mmCIF file of C-alpha atoms and ligand atoms in Angstrom:
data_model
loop_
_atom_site.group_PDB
_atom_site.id
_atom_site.type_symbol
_atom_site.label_atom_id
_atom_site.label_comp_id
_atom_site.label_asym_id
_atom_site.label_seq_id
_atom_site.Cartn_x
_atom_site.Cartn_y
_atom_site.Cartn_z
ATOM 1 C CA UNK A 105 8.637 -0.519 -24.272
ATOM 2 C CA UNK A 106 4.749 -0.514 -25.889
ATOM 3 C CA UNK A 107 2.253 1.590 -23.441
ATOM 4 C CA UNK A 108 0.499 -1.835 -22.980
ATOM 5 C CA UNK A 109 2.054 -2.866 -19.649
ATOM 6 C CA UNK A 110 3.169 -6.793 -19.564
ATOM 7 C CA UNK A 111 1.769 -8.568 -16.756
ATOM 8 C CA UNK A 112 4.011 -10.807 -15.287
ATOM 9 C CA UNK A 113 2.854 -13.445 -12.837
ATOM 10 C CA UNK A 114 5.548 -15.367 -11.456
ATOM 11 C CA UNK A 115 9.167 -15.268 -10.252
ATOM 12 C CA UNK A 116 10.660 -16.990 -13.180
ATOM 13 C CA UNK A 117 8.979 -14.356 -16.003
ATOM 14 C CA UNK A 118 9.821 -11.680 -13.955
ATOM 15 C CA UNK A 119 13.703 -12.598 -13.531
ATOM 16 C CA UNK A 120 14.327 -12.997 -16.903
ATOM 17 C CA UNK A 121 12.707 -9.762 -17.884
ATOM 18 C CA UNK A 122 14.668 -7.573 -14.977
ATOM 19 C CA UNK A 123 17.608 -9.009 -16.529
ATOM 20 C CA UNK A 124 16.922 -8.058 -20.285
ATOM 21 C CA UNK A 125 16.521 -4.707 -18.963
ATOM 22 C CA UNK A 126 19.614 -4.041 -16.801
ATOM 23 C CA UNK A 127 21.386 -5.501 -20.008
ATOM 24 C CA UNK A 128 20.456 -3.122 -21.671
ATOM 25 C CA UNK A 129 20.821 -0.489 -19.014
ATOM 26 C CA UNK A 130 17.735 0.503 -18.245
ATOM 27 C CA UNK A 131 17.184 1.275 -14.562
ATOM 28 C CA UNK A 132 13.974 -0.002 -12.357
ATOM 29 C CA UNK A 133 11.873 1.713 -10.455
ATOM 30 C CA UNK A 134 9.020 -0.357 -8.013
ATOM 31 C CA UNK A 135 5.899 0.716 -6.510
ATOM 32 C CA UNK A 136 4.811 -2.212 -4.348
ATOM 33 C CA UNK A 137 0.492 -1.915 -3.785
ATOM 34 C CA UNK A 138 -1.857 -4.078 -2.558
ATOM 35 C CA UNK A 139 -4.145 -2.897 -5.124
ATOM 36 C CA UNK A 140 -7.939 -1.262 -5.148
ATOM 37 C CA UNK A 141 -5.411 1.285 -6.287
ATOM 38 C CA UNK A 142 -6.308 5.489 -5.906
ATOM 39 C CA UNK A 143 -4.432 8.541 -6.763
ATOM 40 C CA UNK A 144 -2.216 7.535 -3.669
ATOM 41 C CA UNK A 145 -1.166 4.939 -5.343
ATOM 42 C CA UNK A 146 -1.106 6.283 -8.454
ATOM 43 C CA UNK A 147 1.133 9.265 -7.273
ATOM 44 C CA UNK A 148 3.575 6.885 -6.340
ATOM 45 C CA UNK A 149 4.042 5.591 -10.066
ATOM 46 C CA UNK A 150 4.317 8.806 -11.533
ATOM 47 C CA UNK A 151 7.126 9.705 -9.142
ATOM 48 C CA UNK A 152 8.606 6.505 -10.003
ATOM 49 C CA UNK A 153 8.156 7.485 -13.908
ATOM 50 C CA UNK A 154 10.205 10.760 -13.320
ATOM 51 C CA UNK A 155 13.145 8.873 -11.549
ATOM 52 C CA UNK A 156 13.895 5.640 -13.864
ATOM 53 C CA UNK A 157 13.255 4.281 -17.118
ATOM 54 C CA UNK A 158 11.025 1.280 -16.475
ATOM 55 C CA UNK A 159 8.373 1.381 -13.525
ATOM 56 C CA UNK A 160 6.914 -2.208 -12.334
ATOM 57 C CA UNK A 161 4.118 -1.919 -9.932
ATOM 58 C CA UNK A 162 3.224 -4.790 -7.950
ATOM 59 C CA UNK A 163 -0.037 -6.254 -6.904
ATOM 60 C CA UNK A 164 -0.152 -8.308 -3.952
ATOM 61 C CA UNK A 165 -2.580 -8.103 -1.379
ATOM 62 C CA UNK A 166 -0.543 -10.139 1.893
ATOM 63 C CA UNK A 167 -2.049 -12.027 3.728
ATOM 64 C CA UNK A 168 0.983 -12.062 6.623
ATOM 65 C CA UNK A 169 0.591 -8.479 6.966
ATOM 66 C CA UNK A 170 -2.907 -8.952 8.591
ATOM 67 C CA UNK A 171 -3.532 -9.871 11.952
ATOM 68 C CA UNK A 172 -6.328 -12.310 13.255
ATOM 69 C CA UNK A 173 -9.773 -10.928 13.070
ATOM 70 C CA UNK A 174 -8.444 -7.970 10.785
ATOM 71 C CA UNK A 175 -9.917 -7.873 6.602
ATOM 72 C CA UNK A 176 -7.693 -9.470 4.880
ATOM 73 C CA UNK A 177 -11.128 -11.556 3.457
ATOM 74 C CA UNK A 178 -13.262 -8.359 2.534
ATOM 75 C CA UNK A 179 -10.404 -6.139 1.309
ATOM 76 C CA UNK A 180 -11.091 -4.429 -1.579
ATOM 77 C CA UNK A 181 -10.033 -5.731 -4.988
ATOM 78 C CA UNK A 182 -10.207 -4.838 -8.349
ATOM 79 C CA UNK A 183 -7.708 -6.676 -10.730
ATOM 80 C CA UNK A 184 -9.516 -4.890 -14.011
ATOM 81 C CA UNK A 185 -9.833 -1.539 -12.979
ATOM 82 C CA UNK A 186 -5.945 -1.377 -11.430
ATOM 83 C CA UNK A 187 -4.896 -2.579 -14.818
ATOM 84 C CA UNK A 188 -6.662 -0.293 -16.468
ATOM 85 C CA UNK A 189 -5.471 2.623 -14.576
ATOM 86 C CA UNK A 190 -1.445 1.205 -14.764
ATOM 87 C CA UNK A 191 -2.149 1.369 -18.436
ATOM 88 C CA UNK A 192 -2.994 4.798 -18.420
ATOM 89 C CA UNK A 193 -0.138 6.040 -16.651
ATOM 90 C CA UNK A 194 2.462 3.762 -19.015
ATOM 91 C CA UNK A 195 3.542 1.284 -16.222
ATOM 92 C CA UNK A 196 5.716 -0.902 -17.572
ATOM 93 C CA UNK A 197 5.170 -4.118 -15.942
ATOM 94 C CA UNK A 198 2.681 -4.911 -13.446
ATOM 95 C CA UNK A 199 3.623 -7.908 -11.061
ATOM 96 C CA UNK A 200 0.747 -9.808 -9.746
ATOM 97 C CA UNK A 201 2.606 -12.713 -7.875
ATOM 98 C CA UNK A 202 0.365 -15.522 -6.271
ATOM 99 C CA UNK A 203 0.264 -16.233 -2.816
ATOM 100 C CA UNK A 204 1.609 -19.871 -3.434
ATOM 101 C CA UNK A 205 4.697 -18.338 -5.530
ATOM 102 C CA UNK A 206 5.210 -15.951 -2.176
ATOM 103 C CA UNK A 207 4.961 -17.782 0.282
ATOM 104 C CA UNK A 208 5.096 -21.746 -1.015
ATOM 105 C CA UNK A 209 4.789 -24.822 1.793
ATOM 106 C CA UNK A 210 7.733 -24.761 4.509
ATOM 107 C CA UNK A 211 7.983 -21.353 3.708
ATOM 108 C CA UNK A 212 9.532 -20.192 7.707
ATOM 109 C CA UNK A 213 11.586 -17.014 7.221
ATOM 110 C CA UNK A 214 10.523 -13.631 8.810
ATOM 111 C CA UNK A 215 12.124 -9.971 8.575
ATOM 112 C CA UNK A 216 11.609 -8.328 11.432
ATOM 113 C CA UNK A 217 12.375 -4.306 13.036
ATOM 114 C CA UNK A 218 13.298 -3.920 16.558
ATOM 115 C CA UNK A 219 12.755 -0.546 18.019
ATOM 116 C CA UNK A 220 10.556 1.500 15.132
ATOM 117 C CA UNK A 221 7.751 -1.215 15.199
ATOM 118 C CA UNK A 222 7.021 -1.574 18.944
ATOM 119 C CA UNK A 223 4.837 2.180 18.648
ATOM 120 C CA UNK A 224 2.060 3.505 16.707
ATOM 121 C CA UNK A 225 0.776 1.082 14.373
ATOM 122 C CA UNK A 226 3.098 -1.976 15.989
ATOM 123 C CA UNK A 227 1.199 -2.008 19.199
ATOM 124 C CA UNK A 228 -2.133 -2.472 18.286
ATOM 125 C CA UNK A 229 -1.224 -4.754 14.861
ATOM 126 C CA UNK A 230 1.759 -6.656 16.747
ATOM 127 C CA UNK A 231 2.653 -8.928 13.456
ATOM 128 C CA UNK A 232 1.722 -6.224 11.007
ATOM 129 C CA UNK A 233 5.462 -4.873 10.548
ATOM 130 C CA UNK A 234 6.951 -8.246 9.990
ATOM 131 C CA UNK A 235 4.546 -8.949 7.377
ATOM 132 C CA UNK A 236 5.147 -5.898 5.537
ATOM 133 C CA UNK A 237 9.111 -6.297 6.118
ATOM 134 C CA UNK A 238 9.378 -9.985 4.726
ATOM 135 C CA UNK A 239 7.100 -9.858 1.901
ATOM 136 C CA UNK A 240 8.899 -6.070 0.664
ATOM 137 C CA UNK A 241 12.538 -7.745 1.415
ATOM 138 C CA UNK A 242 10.650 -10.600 -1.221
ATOM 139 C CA UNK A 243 9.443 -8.367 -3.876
ATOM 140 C CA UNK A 244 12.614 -6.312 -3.785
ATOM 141 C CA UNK A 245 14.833 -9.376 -4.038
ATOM 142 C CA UNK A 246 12.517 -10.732 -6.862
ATOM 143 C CA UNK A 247 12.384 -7.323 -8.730
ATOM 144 C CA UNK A 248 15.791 -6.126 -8.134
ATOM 145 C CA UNK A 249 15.040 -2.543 -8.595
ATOM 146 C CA UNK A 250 17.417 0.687 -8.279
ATOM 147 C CA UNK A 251 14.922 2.294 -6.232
ATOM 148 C CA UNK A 252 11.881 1.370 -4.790
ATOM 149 C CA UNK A 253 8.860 4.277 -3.642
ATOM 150 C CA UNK A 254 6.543 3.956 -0.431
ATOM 151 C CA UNK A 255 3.969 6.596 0.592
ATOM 152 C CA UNK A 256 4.103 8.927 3.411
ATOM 153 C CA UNK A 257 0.813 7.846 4.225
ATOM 154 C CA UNK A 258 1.999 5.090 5.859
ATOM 155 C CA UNK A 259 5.138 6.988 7.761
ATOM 156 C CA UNK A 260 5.501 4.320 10.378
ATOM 157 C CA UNK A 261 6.461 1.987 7.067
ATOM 158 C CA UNK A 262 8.096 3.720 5.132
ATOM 159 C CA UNK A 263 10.953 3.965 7.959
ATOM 160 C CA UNK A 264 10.929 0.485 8.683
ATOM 161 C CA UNK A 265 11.670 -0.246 5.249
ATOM 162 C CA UNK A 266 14.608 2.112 4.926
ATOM 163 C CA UNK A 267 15.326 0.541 8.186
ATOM 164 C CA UNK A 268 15.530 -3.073 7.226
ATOM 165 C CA UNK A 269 16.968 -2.382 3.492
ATOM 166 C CA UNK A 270 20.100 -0.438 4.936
ATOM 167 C CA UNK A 271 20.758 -3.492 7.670
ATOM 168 C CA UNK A 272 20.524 -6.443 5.365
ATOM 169 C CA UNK A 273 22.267 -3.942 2.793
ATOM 170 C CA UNK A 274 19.759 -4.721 0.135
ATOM 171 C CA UNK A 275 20.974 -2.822 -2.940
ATOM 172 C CA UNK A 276 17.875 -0.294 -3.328
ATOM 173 C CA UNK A 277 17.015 3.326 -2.566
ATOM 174 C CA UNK A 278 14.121 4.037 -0.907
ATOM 175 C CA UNK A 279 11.737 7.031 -1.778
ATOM 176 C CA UNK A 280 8.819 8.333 0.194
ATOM 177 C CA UNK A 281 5.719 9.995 -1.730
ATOM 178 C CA UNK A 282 3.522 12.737 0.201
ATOM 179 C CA UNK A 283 0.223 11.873 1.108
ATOM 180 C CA UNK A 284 -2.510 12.745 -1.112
ATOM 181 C CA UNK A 285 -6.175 13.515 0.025
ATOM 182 C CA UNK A 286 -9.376 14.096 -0.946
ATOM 183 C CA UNK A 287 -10.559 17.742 -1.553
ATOM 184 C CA UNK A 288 -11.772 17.418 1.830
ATOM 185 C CA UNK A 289 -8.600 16.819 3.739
ATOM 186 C CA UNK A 290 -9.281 12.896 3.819
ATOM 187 C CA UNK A 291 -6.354 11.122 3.034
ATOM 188 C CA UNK A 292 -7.134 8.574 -0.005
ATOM 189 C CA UNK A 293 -6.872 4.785 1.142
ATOM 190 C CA UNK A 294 -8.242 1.885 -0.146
ATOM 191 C CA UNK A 295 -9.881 1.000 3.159
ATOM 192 C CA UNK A 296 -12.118 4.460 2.674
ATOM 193 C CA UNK A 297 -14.179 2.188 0.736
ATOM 194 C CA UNK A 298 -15.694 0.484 3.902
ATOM 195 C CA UNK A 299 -17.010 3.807 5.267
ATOM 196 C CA UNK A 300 -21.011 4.299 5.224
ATOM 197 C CA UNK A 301 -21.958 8.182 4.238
ATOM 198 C CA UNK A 302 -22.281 9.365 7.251
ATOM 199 C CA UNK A 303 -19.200 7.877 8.421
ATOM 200 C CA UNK A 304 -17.537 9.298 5.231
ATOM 201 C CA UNK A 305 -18.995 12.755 6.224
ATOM 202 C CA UNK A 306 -16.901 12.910 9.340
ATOM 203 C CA UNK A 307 -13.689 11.581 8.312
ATOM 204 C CA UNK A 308 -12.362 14.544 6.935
ATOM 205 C CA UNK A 309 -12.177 15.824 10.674
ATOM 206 C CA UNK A 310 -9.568 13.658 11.451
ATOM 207 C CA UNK A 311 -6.685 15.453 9.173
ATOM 208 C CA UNK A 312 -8.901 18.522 10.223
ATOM 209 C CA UNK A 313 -7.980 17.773 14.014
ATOM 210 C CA UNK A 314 -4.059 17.166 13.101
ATOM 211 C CA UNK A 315 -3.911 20.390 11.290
ATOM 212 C CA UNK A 316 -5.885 22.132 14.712
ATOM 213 C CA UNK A 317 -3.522 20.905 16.533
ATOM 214 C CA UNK A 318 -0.510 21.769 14.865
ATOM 215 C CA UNK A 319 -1.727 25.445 14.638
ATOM 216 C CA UNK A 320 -2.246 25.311 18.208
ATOM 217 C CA UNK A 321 1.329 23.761 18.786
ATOM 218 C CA UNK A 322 2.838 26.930 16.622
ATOM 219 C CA UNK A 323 0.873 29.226 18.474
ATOM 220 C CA UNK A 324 2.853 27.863 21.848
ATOM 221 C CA UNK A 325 0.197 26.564 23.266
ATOM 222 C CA UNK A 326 1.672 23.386 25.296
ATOM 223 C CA UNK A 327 1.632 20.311 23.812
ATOM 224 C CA UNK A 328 0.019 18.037 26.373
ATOM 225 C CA UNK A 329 -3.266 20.127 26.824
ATOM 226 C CA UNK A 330 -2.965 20.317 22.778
ATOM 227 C CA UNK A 331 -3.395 16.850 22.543
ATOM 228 C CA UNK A 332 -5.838 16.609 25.253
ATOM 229 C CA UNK A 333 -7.847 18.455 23.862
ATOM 230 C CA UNK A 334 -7.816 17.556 20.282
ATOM 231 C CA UNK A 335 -8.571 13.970 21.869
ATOM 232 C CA UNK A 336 -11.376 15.085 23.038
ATOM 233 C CA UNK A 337 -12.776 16.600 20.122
ATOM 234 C CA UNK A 338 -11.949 13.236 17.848
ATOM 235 C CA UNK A 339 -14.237 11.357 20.818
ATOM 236 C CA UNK A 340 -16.669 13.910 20.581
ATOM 237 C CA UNK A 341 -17.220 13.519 16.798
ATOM 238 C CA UNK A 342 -17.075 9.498 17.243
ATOM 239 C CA UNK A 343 -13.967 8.226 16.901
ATOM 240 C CA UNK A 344 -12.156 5.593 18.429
ATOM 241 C CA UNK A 345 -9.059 6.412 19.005
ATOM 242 C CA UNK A 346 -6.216 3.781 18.917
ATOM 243 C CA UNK A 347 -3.069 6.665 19.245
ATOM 244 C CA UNK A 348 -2.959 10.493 18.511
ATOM 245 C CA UNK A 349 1.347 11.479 19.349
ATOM 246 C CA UNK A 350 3.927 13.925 18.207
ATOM 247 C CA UNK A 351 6.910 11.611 17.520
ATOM 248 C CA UNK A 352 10.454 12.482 15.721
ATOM 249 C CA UNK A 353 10.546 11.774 11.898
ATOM 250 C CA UNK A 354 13.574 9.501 12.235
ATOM 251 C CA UNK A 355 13.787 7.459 15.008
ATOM 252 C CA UNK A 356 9.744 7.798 15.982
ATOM 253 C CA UNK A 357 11.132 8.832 19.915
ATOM 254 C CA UNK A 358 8.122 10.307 21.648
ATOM 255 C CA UNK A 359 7.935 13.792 22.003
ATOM 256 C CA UNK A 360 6.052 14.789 25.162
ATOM 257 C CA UNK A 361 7.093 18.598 25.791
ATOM 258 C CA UNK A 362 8.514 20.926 23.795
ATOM 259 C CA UNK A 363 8.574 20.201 19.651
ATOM 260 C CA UNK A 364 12.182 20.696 19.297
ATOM 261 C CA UNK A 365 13.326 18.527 16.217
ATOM 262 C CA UNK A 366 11.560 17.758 13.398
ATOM 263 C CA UNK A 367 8.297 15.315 13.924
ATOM 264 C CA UNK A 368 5.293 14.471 13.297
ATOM 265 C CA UNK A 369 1.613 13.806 14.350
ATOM 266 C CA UNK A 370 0.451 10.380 14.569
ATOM 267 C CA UNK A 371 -3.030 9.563 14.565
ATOM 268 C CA UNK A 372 -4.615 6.384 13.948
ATOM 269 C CA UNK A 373 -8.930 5.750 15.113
ATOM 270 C CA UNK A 374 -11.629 4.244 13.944
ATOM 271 C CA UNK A 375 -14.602 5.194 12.586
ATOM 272 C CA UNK A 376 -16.672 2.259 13.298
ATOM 273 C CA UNK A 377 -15.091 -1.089 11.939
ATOM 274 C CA UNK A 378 -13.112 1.750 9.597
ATOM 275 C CA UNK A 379 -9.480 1.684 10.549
ATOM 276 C CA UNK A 380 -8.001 5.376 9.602
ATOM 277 C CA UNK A 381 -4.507 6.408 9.858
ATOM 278 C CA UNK A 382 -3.244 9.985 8.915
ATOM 279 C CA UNK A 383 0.306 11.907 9.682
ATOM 280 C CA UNK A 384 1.236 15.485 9.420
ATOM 281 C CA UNK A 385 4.873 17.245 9.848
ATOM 282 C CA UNK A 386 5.127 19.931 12.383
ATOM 283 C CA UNK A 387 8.616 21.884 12.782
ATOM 284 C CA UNK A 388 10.220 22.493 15.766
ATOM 285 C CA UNK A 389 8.630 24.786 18.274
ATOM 286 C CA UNK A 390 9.612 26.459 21.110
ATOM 287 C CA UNK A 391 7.238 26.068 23.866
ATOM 288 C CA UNK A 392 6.316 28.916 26.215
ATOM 289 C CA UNK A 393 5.491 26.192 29.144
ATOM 290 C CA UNK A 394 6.229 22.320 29.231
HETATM 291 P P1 LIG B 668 -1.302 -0.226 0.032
HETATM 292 O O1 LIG B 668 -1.901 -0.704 -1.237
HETATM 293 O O2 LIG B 668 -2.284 0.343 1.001
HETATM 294 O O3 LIG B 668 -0.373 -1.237 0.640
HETATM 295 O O4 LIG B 668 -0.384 1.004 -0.356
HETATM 296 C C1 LIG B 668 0.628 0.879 -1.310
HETATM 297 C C2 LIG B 668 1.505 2.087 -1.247
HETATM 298 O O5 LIG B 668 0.723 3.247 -1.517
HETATM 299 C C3 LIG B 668 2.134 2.291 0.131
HETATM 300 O O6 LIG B 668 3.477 2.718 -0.034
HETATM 301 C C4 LIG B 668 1.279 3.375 0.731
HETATM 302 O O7 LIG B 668 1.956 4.153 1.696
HETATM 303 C C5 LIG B 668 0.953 4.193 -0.506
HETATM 304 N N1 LIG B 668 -0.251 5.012 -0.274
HETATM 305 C C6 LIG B 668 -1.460 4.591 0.174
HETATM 306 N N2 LIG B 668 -2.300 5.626 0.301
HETATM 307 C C7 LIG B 668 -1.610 6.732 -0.061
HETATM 308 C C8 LIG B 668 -1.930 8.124 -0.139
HETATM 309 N N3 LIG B 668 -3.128 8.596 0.195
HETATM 310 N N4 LIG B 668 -0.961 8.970 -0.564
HETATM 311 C C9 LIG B 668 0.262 8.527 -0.905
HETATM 312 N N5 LIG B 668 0.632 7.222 -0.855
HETATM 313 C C10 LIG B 668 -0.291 6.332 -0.442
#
């Protein structure tokens, strides 16, 4: 295929060129974005280079996925400059579908997640996850990849998707991507665009806290003072904080003593009308004291 990626725009164009290319047996690899893309994103297509012969990132920013009052309206978009940056990397085909296409009159059909979406993210955004879920179990039915790559950065998805896609046995395997940040520790979103400076100044300190934390966590100190305190410190510095937990990597169970599985810390706050999430692994520890 030419290093000019073909944009495809609806359903119909998109079938028929998924099916020249499993005829002639090529494998598909999909990055689903909702655009303003960074090197997050872009981190996700080179991974998705390195693992099949044709990569088609999508382009879709949906609107189910936000809740009322949230920005779906002001959400950052920049149809050129993601195009532009696709090309560079040699994306194959970028989808842009249209919200009409998605989600057309009578449209009434919702995936949802029991269990992994009623913490973190799920309590605060209670329609988020079903939003995410039907419009992915869309674009992978539409796109009919072989696999189909999700960032780290948003951990809470990225198992609800493997979730959903091994109940409703969708035909796909699903990769995670690790988080990249800024040289600062910030990890790169597309809503980092709505900070002011000095908001942008202090973000940083949010991955800064997780990482405090953990190093207090290996150095046994116990893990509900831990978090009290690194609460404290987030409210000190101005953040709003919507959840800061240590939760397992698989089944996002709460971990409220001692560290002993694999997990993660959870943070999500706001900085302002700024929404940031982050997530770092921590190993199992054993604690001197509960
Ligand atoms: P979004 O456009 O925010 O829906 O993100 C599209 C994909 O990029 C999702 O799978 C995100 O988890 C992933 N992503 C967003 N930010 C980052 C980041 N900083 N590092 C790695 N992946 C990211």
């Amino acid at each position: 295929m030419s290093s000019k990626p073909k944009i495809i725009r609806s359903i119909q164009a998109l079938r028929k060129i998924v099916a020249c290319t499993r005829t002639s047996g090529k494998t598909i690899a999909l990055v689903p974005t909702m655009g303003a893309l960074h090197e997050g994103h872009l981190s996700l297509v080179k991974l998705a280079k390195t693992k099949c012969d044709i990569v088609i990132a999508s382009i879709f920013v949906n609107p189910t996925q936000f809740g009322q009052g949230e920005d779906l309206s002001t959400y950052p978009r920049d149809s050129k400059g993601d195009q532009a940056k696709l090309a560079q990397l040699g994306t194959d085909i970028i989808y842009l579908p249209k919200a009409e296409q998605m989600y057309p009159e009578g449209f009434a059909t919702t995936v949802t997640v029991t269990d992994l979406t009623n913490v973190l993210c799920g309590v605060s955004r209670p329609t988020h996850f079903a939003g995410v879920a039907t419009v992915v179990t869309k674009l992978l039915l539409q796109c009919l990849p072989d696999i189909a790559i999700f960032g780290e950065k948003d951990y809470q998805q990225l198992l609800v998707i493997k979730r959903f896609v091994q109940d409703l046995n969708i035909p796909v395997k699903i990769l995670g991507g690790p988080i990249i940040r800024e040289t600062d520790g910030l990890a790169l979103s597309s809503r980092n665009a709505y900070l002011t400076k000095a908001e942008r100044e202090v973000a940083p300190k949010l991955n800064e806290t997780l990482l405090n934390l953990r190093q207090n966590l290996y150095a046994r100190q116990p893990l509900s003072t831990s978090l009290t305190a690194a609460k404290r410190r987030l409210k000190t510095l101005g953040f709003d904080i919507d959840y800061l937990e240590v939760r397992d990597v698989k089944d996002l169970s709460l971990i409220t003593k001692t560290i002993n599985r694999p997990a993660r810390i959870f943070v999500a706050a706001y900085l302002g009308t700024t929404r940031l999430i982050d997530n770092i692994p921590v190993r199992s520890v054993a604690q001197a004291k509960p």
